[in-house]
Coordinates of C-alpha atoms in Angstrom, one line a residue:
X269 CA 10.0 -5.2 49.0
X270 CA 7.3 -2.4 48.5
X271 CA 9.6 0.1 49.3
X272 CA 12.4 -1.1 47.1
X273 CA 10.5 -1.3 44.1
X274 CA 9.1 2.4 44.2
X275 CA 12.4 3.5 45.3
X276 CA 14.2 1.5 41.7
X277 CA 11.2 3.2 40.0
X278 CA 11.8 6.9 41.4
X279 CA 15.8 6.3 40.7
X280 CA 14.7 5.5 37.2
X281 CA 12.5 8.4 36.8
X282 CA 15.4 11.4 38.3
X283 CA 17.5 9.8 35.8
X284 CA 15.3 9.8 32.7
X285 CA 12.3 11.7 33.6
X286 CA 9.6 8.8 32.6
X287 CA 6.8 9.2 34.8
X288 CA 5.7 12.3 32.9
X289 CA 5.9 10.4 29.7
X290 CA 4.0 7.7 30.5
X291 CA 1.4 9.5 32.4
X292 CA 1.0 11.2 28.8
X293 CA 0.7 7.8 26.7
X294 CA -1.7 6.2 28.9
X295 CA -4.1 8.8 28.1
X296 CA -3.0 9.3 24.5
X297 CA -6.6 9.0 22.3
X298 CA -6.2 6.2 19.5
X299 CA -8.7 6.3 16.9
X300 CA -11.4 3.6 16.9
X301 CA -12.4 3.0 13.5
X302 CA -12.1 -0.3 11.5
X303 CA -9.8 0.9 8.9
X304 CA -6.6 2.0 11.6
X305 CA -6.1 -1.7 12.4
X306 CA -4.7 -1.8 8.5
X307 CA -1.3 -1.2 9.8
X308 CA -1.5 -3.3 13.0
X309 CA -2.1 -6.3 10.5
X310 CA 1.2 -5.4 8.7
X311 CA 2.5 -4.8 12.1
X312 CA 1.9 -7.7 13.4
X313 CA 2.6 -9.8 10.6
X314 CA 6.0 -8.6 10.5
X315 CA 6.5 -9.8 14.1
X316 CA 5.4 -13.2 12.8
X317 CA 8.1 -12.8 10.4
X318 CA 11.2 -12.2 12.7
X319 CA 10.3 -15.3 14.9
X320 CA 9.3 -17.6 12.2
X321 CA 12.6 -16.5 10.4
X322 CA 14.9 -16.7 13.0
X323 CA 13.8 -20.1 13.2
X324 CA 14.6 -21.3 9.4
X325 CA 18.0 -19.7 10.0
X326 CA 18.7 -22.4 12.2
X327 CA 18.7 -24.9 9.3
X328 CA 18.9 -23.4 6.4
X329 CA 22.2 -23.6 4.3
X330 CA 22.7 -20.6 2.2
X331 CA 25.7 -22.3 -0.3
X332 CA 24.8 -23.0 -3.8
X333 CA 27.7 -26.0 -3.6
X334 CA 25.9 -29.2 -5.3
X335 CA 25.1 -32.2 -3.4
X336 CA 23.3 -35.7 -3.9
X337 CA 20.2 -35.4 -2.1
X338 CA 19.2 -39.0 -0.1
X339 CA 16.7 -37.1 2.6
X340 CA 13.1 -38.0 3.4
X341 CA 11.7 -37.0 0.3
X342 CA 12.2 -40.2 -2.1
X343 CA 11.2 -38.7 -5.7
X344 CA 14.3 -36.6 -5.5
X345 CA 16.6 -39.1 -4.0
X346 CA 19.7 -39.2 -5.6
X347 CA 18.9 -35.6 -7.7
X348 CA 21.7 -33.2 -7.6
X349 CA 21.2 -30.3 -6.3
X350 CA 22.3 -26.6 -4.4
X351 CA 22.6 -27.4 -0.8
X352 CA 20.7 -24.6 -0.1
X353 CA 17.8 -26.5 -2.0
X354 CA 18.5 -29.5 0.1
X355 CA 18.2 -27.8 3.0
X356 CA 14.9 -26.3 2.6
X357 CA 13.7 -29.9 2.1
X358 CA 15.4 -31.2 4.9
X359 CA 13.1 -28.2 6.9
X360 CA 10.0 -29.4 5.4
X361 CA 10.2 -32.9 5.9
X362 CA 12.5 -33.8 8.2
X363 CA 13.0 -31.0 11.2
X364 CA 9.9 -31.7 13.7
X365 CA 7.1 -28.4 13.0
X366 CA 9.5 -27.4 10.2
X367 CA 7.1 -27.3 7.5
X368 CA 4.4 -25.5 9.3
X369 CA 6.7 -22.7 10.3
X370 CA 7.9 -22.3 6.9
X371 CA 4.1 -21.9 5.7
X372 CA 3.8 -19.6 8.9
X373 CA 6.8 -17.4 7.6
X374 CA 5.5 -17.6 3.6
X375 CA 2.2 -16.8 4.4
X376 CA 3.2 -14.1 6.9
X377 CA 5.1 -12.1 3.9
X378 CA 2.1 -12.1 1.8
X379 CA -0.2 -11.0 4.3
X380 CA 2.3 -8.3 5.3
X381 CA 2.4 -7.0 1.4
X382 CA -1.2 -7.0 1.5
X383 CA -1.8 -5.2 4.6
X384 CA 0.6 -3.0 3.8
X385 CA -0.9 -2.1 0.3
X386 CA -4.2 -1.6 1.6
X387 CA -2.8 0.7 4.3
X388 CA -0.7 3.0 1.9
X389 CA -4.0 3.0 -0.3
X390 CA -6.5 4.2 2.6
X391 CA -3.8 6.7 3.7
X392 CA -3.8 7.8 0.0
X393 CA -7.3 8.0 -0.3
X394 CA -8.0 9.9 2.9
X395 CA -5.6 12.2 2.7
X396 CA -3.5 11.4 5.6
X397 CA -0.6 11.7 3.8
X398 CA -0.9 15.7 4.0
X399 CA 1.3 17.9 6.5
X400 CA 2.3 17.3 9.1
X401 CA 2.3 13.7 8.6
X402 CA 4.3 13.6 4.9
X403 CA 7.3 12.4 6.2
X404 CA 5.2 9.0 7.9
X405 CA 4.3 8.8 4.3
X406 CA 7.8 8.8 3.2
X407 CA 9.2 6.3 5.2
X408 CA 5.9 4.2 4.6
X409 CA 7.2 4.5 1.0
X410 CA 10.4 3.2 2.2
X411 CA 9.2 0.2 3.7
X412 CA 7.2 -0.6 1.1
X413 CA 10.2 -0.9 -1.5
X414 CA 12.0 -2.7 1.3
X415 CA 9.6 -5.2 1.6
X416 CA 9.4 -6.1 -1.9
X417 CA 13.6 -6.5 -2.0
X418 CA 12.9 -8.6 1.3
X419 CA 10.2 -10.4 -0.4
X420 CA 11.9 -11.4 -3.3
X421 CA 15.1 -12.2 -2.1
X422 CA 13.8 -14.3 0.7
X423 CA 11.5 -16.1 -2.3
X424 CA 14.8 -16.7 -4.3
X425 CA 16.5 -18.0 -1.6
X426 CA 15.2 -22.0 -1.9
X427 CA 16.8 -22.3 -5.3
X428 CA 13.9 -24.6 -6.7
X429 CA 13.4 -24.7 -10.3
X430 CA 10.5 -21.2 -9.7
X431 CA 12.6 -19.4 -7.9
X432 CA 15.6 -20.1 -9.8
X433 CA 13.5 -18.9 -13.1
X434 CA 12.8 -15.6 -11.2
X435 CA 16.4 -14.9 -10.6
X436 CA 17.5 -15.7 -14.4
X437 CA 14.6 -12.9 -15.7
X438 CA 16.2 -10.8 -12.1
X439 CA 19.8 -11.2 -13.9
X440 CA 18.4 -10.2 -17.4
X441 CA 17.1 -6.9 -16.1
X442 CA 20.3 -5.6 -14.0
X443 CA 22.2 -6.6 -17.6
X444 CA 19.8 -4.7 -19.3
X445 CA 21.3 -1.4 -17.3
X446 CA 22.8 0.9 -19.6
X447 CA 26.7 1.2 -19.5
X448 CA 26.9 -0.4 -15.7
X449 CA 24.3 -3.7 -16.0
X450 CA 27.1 -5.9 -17.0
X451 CA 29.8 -4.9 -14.3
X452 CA 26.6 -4.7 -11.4
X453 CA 25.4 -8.3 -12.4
X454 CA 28.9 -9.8 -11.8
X455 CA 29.4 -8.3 -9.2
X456 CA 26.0 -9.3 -7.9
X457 CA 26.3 -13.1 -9.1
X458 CA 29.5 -13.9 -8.5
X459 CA 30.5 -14.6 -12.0
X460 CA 28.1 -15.5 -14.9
X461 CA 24.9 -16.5 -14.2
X462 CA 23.7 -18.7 -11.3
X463 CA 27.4 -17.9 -10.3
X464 CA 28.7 -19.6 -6.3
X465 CA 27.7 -16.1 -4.3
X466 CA 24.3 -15.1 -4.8
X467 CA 22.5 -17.3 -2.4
X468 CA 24.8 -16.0 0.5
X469 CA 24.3 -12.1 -1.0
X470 CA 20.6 -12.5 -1.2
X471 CA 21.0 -14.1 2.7
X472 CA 23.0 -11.9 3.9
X473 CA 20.0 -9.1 2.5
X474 CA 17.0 -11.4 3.7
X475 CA 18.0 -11.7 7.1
X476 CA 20.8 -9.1 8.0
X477 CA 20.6 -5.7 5.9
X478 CA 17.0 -5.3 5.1
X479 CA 15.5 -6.7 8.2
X480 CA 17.8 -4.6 10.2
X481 CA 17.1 -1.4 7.8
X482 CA 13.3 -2.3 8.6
X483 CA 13.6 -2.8 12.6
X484 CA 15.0 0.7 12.2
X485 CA 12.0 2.5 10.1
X486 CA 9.0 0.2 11.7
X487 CA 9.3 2.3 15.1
X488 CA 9.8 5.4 13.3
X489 CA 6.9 4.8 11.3
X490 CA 4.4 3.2 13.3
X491 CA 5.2 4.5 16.8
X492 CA 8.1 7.5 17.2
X493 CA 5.9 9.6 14.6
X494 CA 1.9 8.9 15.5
X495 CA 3.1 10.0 19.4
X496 CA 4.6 13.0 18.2
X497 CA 1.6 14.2 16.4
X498 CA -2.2 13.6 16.9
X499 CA -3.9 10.7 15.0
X500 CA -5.9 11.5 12.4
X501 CA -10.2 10.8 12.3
X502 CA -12.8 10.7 10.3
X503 CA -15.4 13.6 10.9
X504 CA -18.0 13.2 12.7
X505 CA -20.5 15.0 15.9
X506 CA -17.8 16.8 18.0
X507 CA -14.5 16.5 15.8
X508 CA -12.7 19.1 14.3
X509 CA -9.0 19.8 12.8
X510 CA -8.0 20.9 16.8
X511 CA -9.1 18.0 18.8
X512 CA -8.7 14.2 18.8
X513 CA -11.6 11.8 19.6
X514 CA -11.1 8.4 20.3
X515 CA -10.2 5.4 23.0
X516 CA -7.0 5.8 25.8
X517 CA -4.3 4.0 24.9
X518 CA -4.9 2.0 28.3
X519 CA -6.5 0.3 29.0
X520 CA -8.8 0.2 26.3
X521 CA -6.5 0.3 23.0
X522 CA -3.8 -1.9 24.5
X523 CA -6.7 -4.9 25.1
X524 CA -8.3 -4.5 21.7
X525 CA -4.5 -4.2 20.2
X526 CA -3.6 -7.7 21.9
X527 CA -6.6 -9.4 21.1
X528 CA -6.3 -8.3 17.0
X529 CA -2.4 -9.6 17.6
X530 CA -3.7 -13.0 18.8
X531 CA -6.2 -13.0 16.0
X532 CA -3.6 -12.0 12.9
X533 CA -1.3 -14.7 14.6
X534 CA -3.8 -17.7 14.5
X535 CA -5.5 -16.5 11.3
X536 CA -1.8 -16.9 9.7
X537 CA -1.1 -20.4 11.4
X538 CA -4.8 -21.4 10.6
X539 CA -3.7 -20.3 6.6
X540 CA -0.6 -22.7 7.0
X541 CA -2.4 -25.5 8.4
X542 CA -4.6 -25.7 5.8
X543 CA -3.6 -24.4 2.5
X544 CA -0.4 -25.6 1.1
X545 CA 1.7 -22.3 -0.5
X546 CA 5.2 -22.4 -2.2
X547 CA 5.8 -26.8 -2.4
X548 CA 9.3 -26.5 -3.9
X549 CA 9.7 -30.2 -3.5
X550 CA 7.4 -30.4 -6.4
X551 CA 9.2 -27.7 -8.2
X552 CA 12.8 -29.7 -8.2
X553 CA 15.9 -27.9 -7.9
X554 CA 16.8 -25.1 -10.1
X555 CA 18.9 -25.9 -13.5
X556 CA 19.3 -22.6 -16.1
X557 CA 18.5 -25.2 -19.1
X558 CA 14.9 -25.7 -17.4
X559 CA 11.9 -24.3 -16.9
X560 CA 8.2 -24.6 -16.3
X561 CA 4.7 -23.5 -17.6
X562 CA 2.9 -21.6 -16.1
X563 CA 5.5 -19.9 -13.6
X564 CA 4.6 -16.8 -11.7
X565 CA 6.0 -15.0 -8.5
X566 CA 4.7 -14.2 -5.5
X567 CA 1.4 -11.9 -6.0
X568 CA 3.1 -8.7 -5.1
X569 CA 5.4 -9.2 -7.6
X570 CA 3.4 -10.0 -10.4
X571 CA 2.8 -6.5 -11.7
X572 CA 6.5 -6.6 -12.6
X573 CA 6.0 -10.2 -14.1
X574 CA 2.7 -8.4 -16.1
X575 CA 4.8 -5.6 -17.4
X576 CA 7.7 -7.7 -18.7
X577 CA 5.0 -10.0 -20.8
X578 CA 3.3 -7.2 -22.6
X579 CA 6.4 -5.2 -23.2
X580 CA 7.3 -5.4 -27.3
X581 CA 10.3 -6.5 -27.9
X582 CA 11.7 -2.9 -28.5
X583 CA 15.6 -2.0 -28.8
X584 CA 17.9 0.5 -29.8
X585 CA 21.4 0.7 -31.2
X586 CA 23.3 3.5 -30.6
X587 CA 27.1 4.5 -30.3
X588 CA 28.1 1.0 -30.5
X589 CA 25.8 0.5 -27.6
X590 CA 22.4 -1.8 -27.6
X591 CA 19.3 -0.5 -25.2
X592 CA 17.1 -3.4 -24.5
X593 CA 13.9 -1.1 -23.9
X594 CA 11.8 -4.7 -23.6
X595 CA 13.8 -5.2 -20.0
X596 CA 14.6 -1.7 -19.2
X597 CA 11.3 0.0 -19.4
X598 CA 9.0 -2.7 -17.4
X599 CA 12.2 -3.3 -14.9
X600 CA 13.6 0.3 -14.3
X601 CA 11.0 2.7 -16.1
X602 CA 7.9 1.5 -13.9
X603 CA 8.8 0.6 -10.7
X604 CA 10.9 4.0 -11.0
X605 CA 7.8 5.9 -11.8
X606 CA 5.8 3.8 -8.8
X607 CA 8.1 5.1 -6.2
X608 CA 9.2 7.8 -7.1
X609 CA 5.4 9.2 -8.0
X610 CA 4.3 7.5 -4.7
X611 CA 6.9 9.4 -2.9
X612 CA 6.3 13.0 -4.4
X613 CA 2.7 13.3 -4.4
X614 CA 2.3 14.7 -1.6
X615 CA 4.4 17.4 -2.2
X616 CA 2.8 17.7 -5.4
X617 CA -1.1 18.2 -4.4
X618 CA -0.1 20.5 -1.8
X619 CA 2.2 22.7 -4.6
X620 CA -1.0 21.9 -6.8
X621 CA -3.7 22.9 -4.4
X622 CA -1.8 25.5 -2.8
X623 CA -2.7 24.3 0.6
X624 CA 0.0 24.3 2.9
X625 CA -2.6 24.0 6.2
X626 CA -2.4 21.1 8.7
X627 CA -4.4 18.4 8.2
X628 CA -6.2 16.3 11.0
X629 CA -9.5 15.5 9.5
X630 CA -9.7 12.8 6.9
X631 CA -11.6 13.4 3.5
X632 CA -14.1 11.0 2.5
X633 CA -12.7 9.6 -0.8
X634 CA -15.9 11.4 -2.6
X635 CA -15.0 15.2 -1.1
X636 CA -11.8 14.7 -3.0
X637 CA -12.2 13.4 -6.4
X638 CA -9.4 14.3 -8.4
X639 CA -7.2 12.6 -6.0
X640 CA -9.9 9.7 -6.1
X641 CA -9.5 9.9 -9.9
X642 CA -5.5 9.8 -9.7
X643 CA -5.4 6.7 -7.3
X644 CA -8.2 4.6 -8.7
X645 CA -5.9 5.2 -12.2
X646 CA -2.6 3.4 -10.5
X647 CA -4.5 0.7 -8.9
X648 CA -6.2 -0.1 -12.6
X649 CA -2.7 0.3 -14.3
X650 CA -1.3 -1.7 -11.5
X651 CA -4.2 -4.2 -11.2
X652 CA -3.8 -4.7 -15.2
X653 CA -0.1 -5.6 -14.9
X654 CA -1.0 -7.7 -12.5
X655 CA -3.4 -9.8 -14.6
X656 CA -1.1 -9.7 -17.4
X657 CA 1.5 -11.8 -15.3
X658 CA -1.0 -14.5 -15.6
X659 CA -1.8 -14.1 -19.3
X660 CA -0.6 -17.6 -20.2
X661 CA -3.0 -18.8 -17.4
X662 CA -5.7 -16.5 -18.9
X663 CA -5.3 -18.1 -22.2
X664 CA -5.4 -21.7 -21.3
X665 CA -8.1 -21.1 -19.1
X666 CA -10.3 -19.8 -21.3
X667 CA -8.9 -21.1 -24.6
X668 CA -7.8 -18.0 -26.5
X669 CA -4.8 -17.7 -28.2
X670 CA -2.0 -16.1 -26.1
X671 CA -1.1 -13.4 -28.5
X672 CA -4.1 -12.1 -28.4
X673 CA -4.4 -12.0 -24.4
X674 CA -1.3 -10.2 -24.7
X675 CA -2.7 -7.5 -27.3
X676 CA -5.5 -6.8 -24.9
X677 CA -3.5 -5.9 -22.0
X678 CA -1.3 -4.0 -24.1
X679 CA -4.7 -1.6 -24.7
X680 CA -6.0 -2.3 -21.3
X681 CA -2.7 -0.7 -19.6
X682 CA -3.0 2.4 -21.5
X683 CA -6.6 3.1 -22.2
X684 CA -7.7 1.5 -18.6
X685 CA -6.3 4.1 -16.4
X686 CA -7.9 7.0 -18.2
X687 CA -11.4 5.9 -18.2
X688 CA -10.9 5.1 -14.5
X689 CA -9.9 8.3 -13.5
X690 CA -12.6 9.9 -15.0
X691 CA -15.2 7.8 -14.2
X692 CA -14.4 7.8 -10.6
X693 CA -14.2 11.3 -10.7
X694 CA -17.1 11.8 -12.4
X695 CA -18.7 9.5 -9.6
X696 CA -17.2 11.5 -6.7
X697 CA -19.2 14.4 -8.2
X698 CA -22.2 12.8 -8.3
X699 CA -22.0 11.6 -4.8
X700 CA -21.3 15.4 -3.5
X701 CA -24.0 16.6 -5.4
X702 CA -26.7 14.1 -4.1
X703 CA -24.8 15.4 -0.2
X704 CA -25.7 19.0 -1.4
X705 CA -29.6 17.5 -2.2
X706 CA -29.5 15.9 1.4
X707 CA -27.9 19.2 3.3
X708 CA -30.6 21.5 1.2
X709 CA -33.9 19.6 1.4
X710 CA -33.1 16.8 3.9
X711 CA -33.1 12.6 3.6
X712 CA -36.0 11.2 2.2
X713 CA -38.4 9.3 4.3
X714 CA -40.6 8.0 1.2
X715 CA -43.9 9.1 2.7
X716 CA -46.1 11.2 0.4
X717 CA -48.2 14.0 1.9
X718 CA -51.0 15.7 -0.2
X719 CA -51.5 18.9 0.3
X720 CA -55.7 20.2 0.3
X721 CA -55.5 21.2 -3.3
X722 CA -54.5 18.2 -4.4
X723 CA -50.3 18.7 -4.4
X724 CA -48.1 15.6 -3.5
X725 CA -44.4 16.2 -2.1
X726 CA -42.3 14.0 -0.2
X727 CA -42.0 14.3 3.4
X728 CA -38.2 14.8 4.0
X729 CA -36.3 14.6 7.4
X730 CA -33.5 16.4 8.2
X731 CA -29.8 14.7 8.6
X732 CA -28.7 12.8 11.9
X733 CA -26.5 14.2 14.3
X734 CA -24.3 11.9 13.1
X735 CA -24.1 12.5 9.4
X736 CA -24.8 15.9 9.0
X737 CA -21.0 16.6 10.0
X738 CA -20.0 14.4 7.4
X739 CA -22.0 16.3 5.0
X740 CA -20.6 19.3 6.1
X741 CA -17.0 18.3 6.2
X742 CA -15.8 19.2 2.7
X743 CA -12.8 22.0 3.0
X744 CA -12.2 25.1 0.9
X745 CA -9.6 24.8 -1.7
X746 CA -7.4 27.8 -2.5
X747 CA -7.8 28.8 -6.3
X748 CA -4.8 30.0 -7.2
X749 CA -5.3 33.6 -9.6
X750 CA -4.3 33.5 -12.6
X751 CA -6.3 36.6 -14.5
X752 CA -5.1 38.8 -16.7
X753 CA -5.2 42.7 -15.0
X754 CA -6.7 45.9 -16.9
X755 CA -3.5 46.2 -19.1
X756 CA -4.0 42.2 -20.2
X757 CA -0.7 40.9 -18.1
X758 CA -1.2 37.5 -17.1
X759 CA -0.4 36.7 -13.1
X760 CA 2.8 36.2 -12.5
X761 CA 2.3 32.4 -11.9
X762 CA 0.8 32.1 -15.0
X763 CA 3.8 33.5 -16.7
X764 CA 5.8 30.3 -17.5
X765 CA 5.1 27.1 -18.4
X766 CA 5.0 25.5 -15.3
X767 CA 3.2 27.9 -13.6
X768 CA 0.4 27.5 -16.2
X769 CA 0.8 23.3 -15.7
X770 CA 0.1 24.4 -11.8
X771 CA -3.0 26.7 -12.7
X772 CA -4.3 23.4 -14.7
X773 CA -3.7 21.3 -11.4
X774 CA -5.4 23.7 -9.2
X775 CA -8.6 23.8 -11.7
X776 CA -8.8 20.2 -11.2
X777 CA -8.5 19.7 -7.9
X778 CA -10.4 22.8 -6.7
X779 CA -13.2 21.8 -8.9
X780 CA -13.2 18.1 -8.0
X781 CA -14.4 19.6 -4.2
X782 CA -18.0 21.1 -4.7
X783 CA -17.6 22.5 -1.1
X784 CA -20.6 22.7 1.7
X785 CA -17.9 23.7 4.8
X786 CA -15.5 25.1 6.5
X787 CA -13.9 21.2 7.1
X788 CA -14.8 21.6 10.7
X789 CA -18.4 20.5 10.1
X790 CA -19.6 23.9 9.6
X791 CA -21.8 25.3 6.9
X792 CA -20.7 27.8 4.7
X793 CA -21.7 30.9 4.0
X794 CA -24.2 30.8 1.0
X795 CA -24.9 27.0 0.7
X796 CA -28.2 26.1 0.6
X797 CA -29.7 24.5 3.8
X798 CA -33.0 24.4 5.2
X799 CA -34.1 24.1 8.6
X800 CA -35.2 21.5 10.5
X801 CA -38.8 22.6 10.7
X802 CA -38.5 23.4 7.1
X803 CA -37.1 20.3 5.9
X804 CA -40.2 18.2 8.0
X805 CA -42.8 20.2 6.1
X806 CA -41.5 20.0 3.0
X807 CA -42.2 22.0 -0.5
X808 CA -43.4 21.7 -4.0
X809 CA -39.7 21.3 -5.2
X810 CA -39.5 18.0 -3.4
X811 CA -42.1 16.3 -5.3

C-alpha cells in the first residue's frame, strides 16, 4: 500500500513538478505580528459567506410575484406580499436552523466589510501598498467595490419595507445619470420602478456574478501574489529591506491560521445567537407608498446614506436637459473620487516622492506623516458621512432640531478633513522629533544624579536592542531639484504646471520624514547619537 502511494505521488510530481514547490511553501516565513491576521478575518469571513449562502439558496424565492402570506408568523397573516419576502420568513421561522444561519450569513458580511476596511487602512498606513506589491493593492481595491455591490444587493434582496426603501433612493440615483439614467434604470428594473425583474438581477449578481468575480480575485489577492513576493515586516533587531523574518508556514503558521479560523467562525455564530440583526418580519413587506423613520442601511453603506442627507438640493437646467447635482454628486461624484483616489495613490506618492525602490520594510505611521495626514483626512470625511446617515437619529436623540444637525455636518465634511490632516501631521512630527531626543541623548530612566558642584541631570539609558531599529528605520526621501541655475532657468521639472504641482508634493512628503536612517536600521551620516557609555553618564543638556 506503501509502495503504491509513493509511486501515485512520484507519477504526480514527473508530471507537474510539485515536490519542489512545496518543499518551498513549507518553509515560506509568514509574518507574526497581530495586525497580518486583518485579512485572515476577511478571509475567513468570506468562507462563512459561501456556506451560509449556499444554504439560503436552497429556500429562497427570488420572484417579486405577490402572494397571500398564511406562514408561521401570524401578524402578517394574510398581508400581501413579494414571494421573495415570504420566503425569507418562511427561512426564519419555519426551516429548522434557518434563522440562525441567516444571522450567521448577515453578520458574516459585516464583519467581512469591516475586516476588510481595517485591512486596506493598515496597508495604507504602513505603506505596503508601494512596489512591488501595487498591483495586491489594486485588486484589494477591486474587492472592496465588489463587496459593497455584493453587500447591497444581497441586503436588497428580502424585499421588506427597509430594503425596499434602499432600492427606491438606489433607482433615484441611476435616473439621476446624465443622458443614459433613464434608459439604465429600465433596463435595470424591468420597467418603472419596483418593476417584476429586479429581485432575479440583483440574484443572479448576489450569488452568480459577483461571488464568482470574487472566488477569482480572493486567490489572486490573498495567496497567488504574497507567494510570489516576500511578506512585508515591521523593523525591528535583524530585519532589513533583503530578508524576511518570521514563522514557517508549517507547521507553525498553518496551526495558528486554523485556530484564528475556528475562532472568527464561533465568534460570528456566537454574534447570531445572541444579538438579533436585520428582523425584516418587523419591517413588513415593501410597498413604494410606505416608509419608515428612522431607516438606515447596512453600516458600510451609510457614508453614501450620509452624503445624500447633507447634499443641498442643487440642480441645473441646461439644453433642455435637468442635472440633479443633489443625487449625482453624493451618488457618482464621491464614491467616484473613493475609488478611483484609492486606486491611484500609489502611483501617485511614488510620482510625488520620486521613489521608485522596492519596499519590504513597513513605515511606522509617524516616519510618514504626510501620508498619515492624507489618510487620517478620508477616514474623517468618511467617518462624517457616516454620522450624517444617522442625523435624524442624532436629532431625536439629543433633541435638536434636524436642520440644524444637517448644517453641522455640512461644515464638519468640509472643514473636518483639513484640520485632521494637519493635526496628525503635525503630531507625526512631534513624535519623530521626541525619536531624534531618544536616539541622541537616550530614554529616560527618571533618576537624578548630582554632580559634586552641585549640578543635577538625568541619568539617561540608551535604547533596547529592540527599539533602537525602530528608531533608526526612517528612509531617505529623494528631493526632487527644482533650482534655478546661474542664468535663472528654472529645472526642467519645474517648467510647467504640473511639474511645479509635483515639486509641491515632494516638499510635503520629503519634509513630513525628519530622517535618522538608511531604512535598514542604520544611522545616518551626521545625526546626532551618543554612545552607550555616553548616554549612561549623561550631561548638563539633559537636565
Amino acid at each position: 500500500m506503501e509502495g503504491k502511494v509513493l509511486g501515485a505521488a512520484d507519477a504526480i510530481d514527473e508530471r507537474f513538478g510539485s515536490s519542489s514547490f512545496f518543499r518551498r511553501a513549507m518553509r515560506k516565513a509568514f509574518p507574526d505580528h497581530w495586525s497580518f491576521l486583518l485579512g485572515e478575518i476577511a478571509l475567513y469571513s468570506f468562507f462563512v459567506l459561501l456556506l451560509t449562502g449556499a444554504f439560503l439558496t436552497l429556500f429562497f424565492k427570488p420572484s417579486m410575484a405577490e402572494t397571500v402570506y398564511d406562514g408561521a408568523y401570524e401578524p402578517l397573516q394574510g398581508v400581501r406580499m413579494s414571494e421573495a419576502y415570504a420566503s425569507v420568513l418562511h427561512i426564519s421561522f419555519e426551516v429548522r436552523g434557518g434563522l440562525l444561519l441567516r444571522q450567521i450569513h448577515h453578520w458574516a458580511a459585516n464583519i467581512f466589510l469591516a475586516a476588510m476596511m481595517v485591512h486596506m487602512l493598515r496597508i495604507f498606513f504602513t505603506g505596503a501598498f508601494r512596489k512591488p506589491r501595487d498591483v495586491s493593492w489594486l485588486l484589494g481595491v477591486a474587492l472592496l467595490a465588489l463587496s459593497l455591490a455584493e453587500g447591497f444587493a444581497g441586503y436588497s434582496l428580502p424585499d421588506d419595507l427597509l430594503s425596499g426603501t434602499g432600492l427606491r433612493i438606489a433607482h433615484g440615483m441611476v435616473m439621476a445619470i446624465p443622458v443614459v439614467g433613464s434608459y439604465l434604470a429600465f433596463f435595470l428594473f424591468g420597467g418603472e420602478f419596483p418593476g417584476e425583474d429586479l429581485m432575479t438581477r440583483l440574484y443572479i449578481l448576489h450569488v452568480l456574478l459577483i461571488p464568482g468575480i470574487m472566488l477569482a480575485l480572493v486567490p489572486l489577492h490573498g495567496i497567488v501574489l504574497p507567494w510570489r513576493v516576500m511578506h512585508t515586516h515591521f523593523p525591528g533587531r535583524g530585519r532589513t529591506e533583503r530578508n524576511q523574518i518570521g514563522v514557517p508556514f508549517f507547521p507553525v503558521f498553518v496551526a495558528k491560521t486554523t485556530a484564528f479560523a475556528m475562532f472568527v467562525v464561533g465568534v460570528t455564530a456566537l454574534l447570531a445567537t445572541f444579538l438579533q440583526i436585520n428582523p425584516v418580519w418587523l419591517y413588513g413587506p415593501y410597498q413604494p407608498s410606505e416608509i419608515s423613520a428612522g431607516s438606515q442601511p447596512d453600516w458600510y453603506l451609510g457614508w453614501l446614506e450620509g452624503a445624500l442627507r447633507i447634499m443641498p438640493s442643487w440642480e441645473i437646467t441646461a439644453f433642455g436637459h435637468t442635472l440633479t447635482l443633489s443625487l449625482i454628486i453624493p451618488g457618482l461624484v464621491v464614491p467616484g473620487l473613493l475609488f478611483t483616489g484609492l486606486a491611484l495613490y500609489p502611483f501617485l506618492e511614488r510620482w510625488a516622492t520620486n521613489d521608485p525602490r522596492y519596499h519590504n520594510l513597513l513605515d511606522r505611521p509617524r516616519d510618514a506623516a504626510t501620508r498619515t495626514g492624507i489618510g487620517a483626512a478620508g477616514v474623517t470625511f468618511f467617518g462624517l458621512l457616516w454620522l450624517a446617515g444617522g442625523n435624524d437619529v442624532i436629532a431625536k436623540t439629543f433633541h435638536v432640531p434636524l436642520f440644524a444637525t444637517t448644517w453641522v455636518f455640512r461644515f464638519a465634511v468640509l472643514a473636518g478633513p483639513v484640520l485632521a490632516f494637519f493635526i496628525t501631521r503635525h503630531l507625526c512630527l512631534g513624535l519623530q522629533r521626541r525619536d531624534q531626543e531618544t536616539l541622541a541623548h537616550g530614554v529616560e530612566t527618571g533618576v537624578i544624579k548630582r554632580s559634586p558642584s552641585g549640578a543635577m541631570t538625568e541619568i539617561h539609558k540608551p535604547p533596547s536592542a529592540d527599539q533602537l531599529p525602530k528608531l533608526r528605520a526612517r528612509k531617505t526621501l529623494p528631493r526632487i531639484p527644482a533650482g534655478s541655475d546661474g542664468n535663472g532657468v528654472p529645472a526642467p521639472v519645474a517648467r510647467r504646471a504640473i511639474g511645479k504641482v509635483r515639486v509641491a508634493l515632494n516638499r510635503a512628503y520629503v519634509d513630513g520624514s525628519l530622517t535618522n536612517g538608511d531604512g535598514d536600521g542604520h544611522l545616518k551620516r551626521g545625526a546626532m547619537a551618543k554612545t552607550p557609555a555616553a548616554i549612561e553618564q549623561g550631561s548638563g543638556e539633559d537636565a
